C-alpha cells in the first residue's frame, strides 16, 4: 500500500473544512425549522411543527407561495419552447449574425441583476406592468432563457443533424422531422433546461423587489421583507421546504442530463 | 432560422437591452443633456467610497474564494471517481439553494444570539457575544459562501483536462511533487483560475441581497446605492448613472478577460 504523504493529508483536511463551510449553513436551517422556541436557541429545546403550521395557516404566505408557483410554471411554459427554438436555430444556421444573437441570449447572465431590475422597473412603469402577474412572468422568462439555451445547445452537440436530413429526404417536412427525430433525442436536455428555468424563477428576488406588489408578490419578496425586520423561524420552515424542493428538482435534472450523455 | 430565434431575441431585446438602454439615456438626459449625474459620482464622497468599498470587497471575496476553492477543485480531481462525485455534489447543492435561504442561515449562525455565539459562550471562550454580522465581516463570509461554486467548477473543469502524463514526466525528470505542482500543474490551471476569478469578481460587484441583509446598513455596496436612489430618494438620473458605471465596469472586465480566454468558458459554468 502506498503511504499517504503529509501534503495529501493537509489537502484532504482543507477540502473537508471547505465542504463543511459550504454545507453546514444549508443544513442548519432544518433543526431551526423544527424548533419549538420563539427565539433562536441552539440546540432547539424541543421539537415542534409550529413554524410549519404558522406557514401553512397564514394566508399571506400561502398567497405568495401560489404566486411563486404560478409564475414559475408560466415561465417554463414560455421560456422552454422559445429557448429550444433559439438553440436549434443557433446550432443549425451558419449565418454570422447567429454568434451575436447567441451572445445576446446570454446577456441576462452578464448584466448585474440589480441593473436589469431597475431598468425593467422604469420600462414597466411606463406601460403599466408593475405589480402584475404577466410582468413577473415576462421578466422571469428573460432570466430563464439562457439556462434553456445553454442546456439544449449542449444536447444538440451530441446529436447528428444528418438524421434529420434523412427524415426529410423520406418526405417529412422540417417541422415534422424536428418533432419526430430531433426532439425525442434531445428531450433530456430540454427537460433539464426547463427545470433550471423553473428553479431560477422560484428563487428570483431582486427583480420582484422592484416590480411586484399588491396581491402579486412572490414568496421571495415576502421573505426578504420579513428578514429585514426579524429572524422569524417561520422563514426557517419555508427555507427548508424551498431547499428540499430545489434539491429534488436538481437531482431530477442531473439524472436527466446523465441520460442524455 | 432567423424566424426561429426571433421570439427569444425579442424577449431579450424588450426586457434587457431596452431597459438598460433606457437607463443609459436617463443618466444623460433630463430636460436636456446633462453630465451632472456623472459629475456627482466623481465629486461626491459617498459615491466614491461606495465604489471603492465594492471593488475592495469583490477583490477580497475573489481571493478568499480562490484560496478556499483551489484545494477543493484539486482534491476533486485527485481522488478516485466515486469520491470526486461526492465532492462535486456537495459543491453544487448549495449552489442551487436560494440566496435568501442562505442569507437566513448565515443570520441564524452569526447573529448575537446565533448558533456560533451561543456555542462559544457555552464553551466559555468568550464572555460577550462577538459582532459577527451586520457588518462587512458577515457580508464577506456569506458572499464567499454563495460564490464559491462559481470558482470551484471552472477550476475543476480546467484541472480535469491537464494530462496526468505531464506530471509523471515532471516527476520522472527528477522534480519533487512540490516542484512539479508549482512548475507544471499550477501554470496549466491558470485559465481556470482566471475564469473562476472573473465570474466571482463580476458577480460580487453586483451583489445586492447579501450586503443588504447581512451588512447592517453600513456596508453600502454599489447595488444598494442604485436601489436607494430609486426607492428612497426618487433620484432616477443618479441611480441610472451609477448603474451605467457599474455595467461598464463589468463589460470592461469581460472584454479584457475575453482577450485571454474564451468567454464561453467563463459563462458556461453558470
Tab-separated table of N, CA, C and O in Angstrom, chain A residues 20-26, chain B residues 94 102 106 140-149:
chain	number	residue	atom	x	y	z
A	20	UNK	N	-17.443	21.554	4.680
A	20	UNK	CA	-18.301	21.785	5.850
A	20	UNK	C	-18.843	23.214	5.815
A	20	UNK	O	-20.021	23.463	6.051
A	21	UNK	N	-17.964	24.158	5.490
A	21	UNK	CA	-18.379	25.564	5.383
A	21	UNK	C	-19.477	25.726	4.323
A	21	UNK	O	-20.418	26.500	4.490
A	22	UNK	N	-19.389	24.949	3.232
A	22	UNK	CA	-20.391	25.053	2.167
A	22	UNK	C	-21.733	24.445	2.577
A	22	UNK	O	-22.792	24.987	2.280
A	23	UNK	N	-21.683	23.313	3.263
A	23	UNK	CA	-22.895	22.535	3.506
A	23	UNK	C	-23.594	22.899	4.813
A	23	UNK	O	-24.823	22.963	4.873
A	24	UNK	N	-22.791	23.168	5.860
A	24	UNK	CA	-23.374	23.357	7.186
A	24	UNK	C	-24.477	24.424	7.239
A	24	UNK	O	-25.551	24.166	7.788
A	25	UNK	N	-24.258	25.618	6.658
A	25	UNK	CA	-25.317	26.635	6.739
A	25	UNK	C	-26.620	26.173	6.093
A	25	UNK	O	-27.700	26.533	6.557
A	26	UNK	N	-26.495	25.374	5.023
A	26	UNK	CA	-27.712	24.907	4.351
A	26	UNK	C	-28.456	23.916	5.244
A	26	UNK	O	-29.686	23.871	5.262
B	94	UNK	N	-25.420	23.517	-2.513
B	94	UNK	CA	-25.739	24.861	-2.011
B	94	UNK	C	-25.918	25.876	-3.138
B	94	UNK	O	-26.656	26.841	-3.014
B	102	UNK	N	-29.887	31.081	2.118
B	102	UNK	CA	-28.532	31.074	2.669
B	102	UNK	C	-28.268	32.322	3.505
B	102	UNK	O	-27.565	32.262	4.512
B	106	UNK	N	-27.101	32.244	7.405
B	106	UNK	CA	-25.950	32.958	7.972
B	106	UNK	C	-26.376	33.886	9.094
B	106	UNK	O	-25.651	34.059	10.080
B	140	UNK	N	-18.949	39.419	3.898
B	140	UNK	CA	-17.910	38.696	3.156
B	140	UNK	C	-18.059	37.184	3.360
B	140	UNK	O	-18.007	36.413	2.394
B	141	UNK	N	-18.294	36.760	4.616
B	141	UNK	CA	-18.423	35.320	4.893
B	141	UNK	C	-19.558	34.717	4.060
B	141	UNK	O	-19.403	33.668	3.426
B	142	UNK	N	-20.710	35.395	4.034
B	142	UNK	CA	-21.863	34.860	3.310
B	142	UNK	C	-21.666	34.960	1.801
B	142	UNK	O	-22.085	34.081	1.046
B	143	UNK	N	-21.019	36.041	1.336
B	143	UNK	CA	-20.810	36.219	-0.103
B	143	UNK	C	-19.862	35.151	-0.646
B	143	UNK	O	-20.096	34.575	-1.708
B	144	UNK	N	-18.782	34.882	0.092
B	144	UNK	CA	-17.845	33.834	-0.341
B	144	UNK	C	-18.592	32.500	-0.424
B	144	UNK	O	-18.430	31.734	-1.371
B	145	UNK	N	-19.456	32.256	0.573
B	145	UNK	CA	-20.222	31.014	0.587
B	145	UNK	C	-21.072	30.871	-0.668
B	145	UNK	O	-21.141	29.805	-1.272
B	146	UNK	N	-21.694	31.971	-1.076
B	146	UNK	CA	-22.582	31.905	-2.226
B	146	UNK	C	-21.798	31.786	-3.536
B	146	UNK	O	-22.214	31.100	-4.465
B	147	UNK	N	-20.630	32.431	-3.600
B	147	UNK	CA	-19.908	32.476	-4.874
B	147	UNK	C	-18.880	31.359	-5.051
B	147	UNK	O	-18.381	31.142	-6.163
B	148	UNK	N	-18.560	30.653	-3.983
B	148	UNK	CA	-17.528	29.615	-4.066
B	148	UNK	C	-17.740	28.594	-5.196
B	148	UNK	O	-16.786	28.247	-5.899
B	149	UNK	N	-18.978	28.106	-5.404
B	149	UNK	CA	-19.158	27.142	-6.514
B	149	UNK	C	-18.746	27.708	-7.875
B	149	UNK	O	-18.243	26.966	-8.722
